Amino acid sequence: MKSTMIEDTIFHKIVRKEIPSDIVYEDDEVLIFKDINPKAPTHLLLIAKKEEDFVSSIIDLTEETAHVPLMLIRKAQKFAKEKGIDGYKLTFHVGEGGGQLVFYLHLHLMSQQEL
Ligand code: AMP
């Protein structure tokens, strides 16, 4: 799916607070919440909140949205530092072949350390 199409994923509903999620951090740009099916003691998802920052996948990045993955990485770095998490994995699943299930760009932050 192209990001120009009208899309509504479960993460759109989470951003709009239409469905509950376990939010651990929020500012104007980003929402960080717990993955519902954690694969590590700490497993968080980071998503961009602004409509203009929406992109479905790394596959669909454009010049206009190219800053979004870096923004998510910076937010992950700052959040981890604040929480004293000093080792973690950051992962983007890219496309169906890359295991991507939700087509709203998100960064996985996983750590063996508890939050
Ligand atoms: P992926 O698209 O493969 O990068 O992963 C999507 C991730 O979203 C999976 O790890 C799911 O467990 C997670 N997920 C799906 N629905 C929810 C939800 N309602 N709240 C939190 N995490 C979710």
PDB file of N, CA and C and ligand atoms in Angstrom, residues 10-11 14 19-22 33-39 43 45 91-94 98-104 106 108, ligand 1:
ATOM      1  N   ILE A  10      -4.236  -0.230  13.218  1.00  0.00           N
ATOM      2  CA  ILE A  10      -4.431  -0.271  14.671  1.00  0.00           C
ATOM      3  C   ILE A  10      -3.605   0.822  15.371  1.00  0.00           C
ATOM      4  N   PHE A  11      -2.466   1.191  14.781  1.00  0.00           N
ATOM      5  CA  PHE A  11      -1.641   2.237  15.401  1.00  0.00           C
ATOM      6  C   PHE A  11      -2.249   3.634  15.200  1.00  0.00           C
ATOM      7  N   ILE A  14      -4.492   3.817  18.033  1.00  0.00           N
ATOM      8  CA  ILE A  14      -3.739   4.045  19.278  1.00  0.00           C
ATOM      9  C   ILE A  14      -3.353   5.520  19.394  1.00  0.00           C
ATOM     10  N   ILE A  19      -8.334   3.224  21.039  1.00  0.00           N
ATOM     11  CA  ILE A  19      -8.180   1.933  21.714  1.00  0.00           C
ATOM     12  C   ILE A  19      -7.063   2.081  22.758  1.00  0.00           C
ATOM     13  N   PRO A  20      -7.142   1.333  23.837  1.00  0.00           N
ATOM     14  CA  PRO A  20      -6.138   1.497  24.891  1.00  0.00           C
ATOM     15  C   PRO A  20      -4.770   0.953  24.482  1.00  0.00           C
ATOM     16  N   SER A  21      -3.759   1.552  25.056  1.00  0.00           N
ATOM     17  CA  SER A  21      -2.399   1.026  24.887  1.00  0.00           C
ATOM     18  C   SER A  21      -1.633   1.412  26.138  1.00  0.00           C
ATOM     19  N   ASP A  22      -0.537   0.730  26.356  1.00  0.00           N
ATOM     20  CA  ASP A  22       0.261   0.976  27.552  1.00  0.00           C
ATOM     21  C   ASP A  22       1.370   1.973  27.196  1.00  0.00           C
ATOM     22  N   PHE A  33       4.941   3.029  23.327  1.00  0.00           N
ATOM     23  CA  PHE A  33       4.044   2.163  24.106  1.00  0.00           C
ATOM     24  C   PHE A  33       4.568   0.737  24.096  1.00  0.00           C
ATOM     25  N   LYS A  34       4.056  -0.048  25.061  1.00  0.00           N
ATOM     26  CA  LYS A  34       4.526  -1.431  25.193  1.00  0.00           C
ATOM     27  C   LYS A  34       3.930  -2.308  24.100  1.00  0.00           C
ATOM     28  N   ASP A  35       4.759  -3.169  23.523  1.00  0.00           N
ATOM     29  CA  ASP A  35       4.263  -4.143  22.564  1.00  0.00           C
ATOM     30  C   ASP A  35       3.355  -5.129  23.304  1.00  0.00           C
ATOM     31  N   ILE A  36       2.215  -5.411  22.691  1.00  0.00           N
ATOM     32  CA  ILE A  36       1.215  -6.269  23.330  1.00  0.00           C
ATOM     33  C   ILE A  36       1.688  -7.722  23.445  1.00  0.00           C
ATOM     34  N   ASN A  37       2.646  -8.076  22.620  1.00  0.00           N
ATOM     35  CA  ASN A  37       3.156  -9.451  22.602  1.00  0.00           C
ATOM     36  C   ASN A  37       4.688  -9.407  22.720  1.00  0.00           C
ATOM     37  N   PRO A  38       5.177  -9.063  23.930  1.00  0.00           N
ATOM     38  CA  PRO A  38       6.618  -8.757  24.073  1.00  0.00           C
ATOM     39  C   PRO A  38       7.529  -9.944  23.791  1.00  0.00           C
ATOM     40  N   LYS A  39       8.620  -9.645  23.098  1.00  0.00           N
ATOM     41  CA  LYS A  39       9.618 -10.669  22.757  1.00  0.00           C
ATOM     42  C   LYS A  39      10.876 -10.498  23.602  1.00  0.00           C
ATOM     43  N   HIS A  43       9.979  -4.425  25.658  1.00  0.00           N
ATOM     44  CA  HIS A  43       9.694  -4.420  24.227  1.00  0.00           C
ATOM     45  C   HIS A  43       8.710  -3.290  23.972  1.00  0.00           C
ATOM     46  N   LEU A  45       7.321   0.013  21.313  1.00  0.00           N
ATOM     47  CA  LEU A  45       7.138   0.443  19.928  1.00  0.00           C
ATOM     48  C   LEU A  45       7.103   1.967  19.915  1.00  0.00           C
ATOM     49  N   THR A  91      14.782  -2.119  15.841  1.00  0.00           N
ATOM     50  CA  THR A  91      14.464  -2.876  14.624  1.00  0.00           C
ATOM     51  C   THR A  91      13.287  -2.271  13.874  1.00  0.00           C
ATOM     52  N   PHE A  92      13.443  -2.167  12.552  1.00  0.00           N
ATOM     53  CA  PHE A  92      12.313  -1.887  11.671  1.00  0.00           C
ATOM     54  C   PHE A  92      12.041  -3.157  10.876  1.00  0.00           C
ATOM     55  N   HIS A  93      10.835  -3.671  10.910  1.00  0.00           N
ATOM     56  CA  HIS A  93      10.451  -4.742  10.005  1.00  0.00           C
ATOM     57  C   HIS A  93       9.977  -4.065   8.723  1.00  0.00           C
ATOM     58  N   VAL A  94      10.490  -4.511   7.609  1.00  0.00           N
ATOM     59  CA  VAL A  94      10.248  -3.790   6.352  1.00  0.00           C
ATOM     60  C   VAL A  94       9.510  -4.662   5.351  1.00  0.00           C
ATOM     61  N   GLY A  98       9.598  -8.852   5.255  1.00  0.00           N
ATOM     62  CA  GLY A  98      10.467  -8.558   6.406  1.00  0.00           C
ATOM     63  C   GLY A  98       9.747  -8.755   7.723  1.00  0.00           C
ATOM     64  N   GLY A  99       8.545  -9.334   7.645  1.00  0.00           N
ATOM     65  CA  GLY A  99       7.796  -9.628   8.874  1.00  0.00           C
ATOM     66  C   GLY A  99       6.953  -8.470   9.370  1.00  0.00           C
ATOM     67  N   GLN A 100       6.795  -7.422   8.533  1.00  0.00           N
ATOM     68  CA  GLN A 100       5.979  -6.283   8.982  1.00  0.00           C
ATOM     69  C   GLN A 100       4.500  -6.651   8.935  1.00  0.00           C
ATOM     70  N   LEU A 101       3.839  -6.456  10.084  1.00  0.00           N
ATOM     71  CA  LEU A 101       2.411  -6.792  10.203  1.00  0.00           C
ATOM     72  C   LEU A 101       1.538  -5.548  10.203  1.00  0.00           C
ATOM     73  N   VAL A 102       2.052  -4.475  10.801  1.00  0.00           N
ATOM     74  CA  VAL A 102       1.270  -3.238  10.910  1.00  0.00           C
ATOM     75  C   VAL A 102       1.911  -2.189  10.005  1.00  0.00           C
ATOM     76  N   PHE A 103       1.113  -1.698   9.039  1.00  0.00           N
ATOM     77  CA  PHE A 103       1.666  -0.778   8.047  1.00  0.00           C
ATOM     78  C   PHE A 103       1.494   0.678   8.477  1.00  0.00           C
ATOM     79  N   TYR A 104       2.137   0.957   9.597  1.00  0.00           N
ATOM     80  CA  TYR A 104       2.294   2.308  10.168  1.00  0.00           C
ATOM     81  C   TYR A 104       3.709   2.250  10.725  1.00  0.00           C
ATOM     82  N   HIS A 106       6.945   1.858  12.483  1.00  0.00           N
ATOM     83  CA  HIS A 106       7.230   1.805  13.915  1.00  0.00           C
ATOM     84  C   HIS A 106       8.605   1.202  14.133  1.00  0.00           C
ATOM     85  N   HIS A 108      10.898  -0.916  16.789  1.00  0.00           N
ATOM     86  CA  HIS A 108      10.908  -1.782  17.972  1.00  0.00           C
ATOM     87  C   HIS A 108      12.139  -1.445  18.809  1.00  0.00           C
TER      88      HIS A 108
HETATM   89  P1  AMP B   1       5.676  -5.593  12.976  1.00  0.00           P
HETATM   90  O1  AMP B   1       4.636  -4.950  12.087  1.00  0.00           O
HETATM   91  O2  AMP B   1       6.012  -6.989  12.626  1.00  0.00           O
HETATM   92  O3  AMP B   1       6.924  -4.752  13.096  1.00  0.00           O
HETATM   93  O4  AMP B   1       5.105  -5.703  14.441  1.00  0.00           O
HETATM   94  C1  AMP B   1       3.919  -5.157  14.890  1.00  0.00           C
HETATM   95  C2  AMP B   1       3.967  -5.279  16.380  1.00  0.00           C
HETATM   96  O5  AMP B   1       2.823  -4.639  16.913  1.00  0.00           O
HETATM   97  C3  AMP B   1       3.936  -6.722  16.901  1.00  0.00           C
HETATM   98  O6  AMP B   1       5.118  -6.946  17.695  1.00  0.00           O
HETATM   99  C4  AMP B   1       2.662  -6.793  17.733  1.00  0.00           C
HETATM  100  O7  AMP B   1       2.804  -7.567  18.900  1.00  0.00           O
HETATM  101  C5  AMP B   1       2.411  -5.331  18.050  1.00  0.00           C
HETATM  102  N1  AMP B   1       1.020  -4.966  18.274  1.00  0.00           N
HETATM  103  C6  AMP B   1      -0.050  -5.272  17.511  1.00  0.00           C
HETATM  104  N2  AMP B   1      -1.175  -4.733  18.016  1.00  0.00           N
HETATM  105  C7  AMP B   1      -0.808  -4.063  19.140  1.00  0.00           C
HETATM  106  C8  AMP B   1      -1.497  -3.286  20.108  1.00  0.00           C
HETATM  107  N3  AMP B   1      -2.821  -3.098  20.052  1.00  0.00           N
HETATM  108  N4  AMP B   1      -0.799  -2.751  21.143  1.00  0.00           N
HETATM  109  C9  AMP B   1       0.544  -2.936  21.217  1.00  0.00           C
HETATM  110  N5  AMP B   1       1.255  -3.648  20.324  1.00  0.00           N
HETATM  111  C10 AMP B   1       0.605  -4.209  19.302  1.00  0.00           C
END
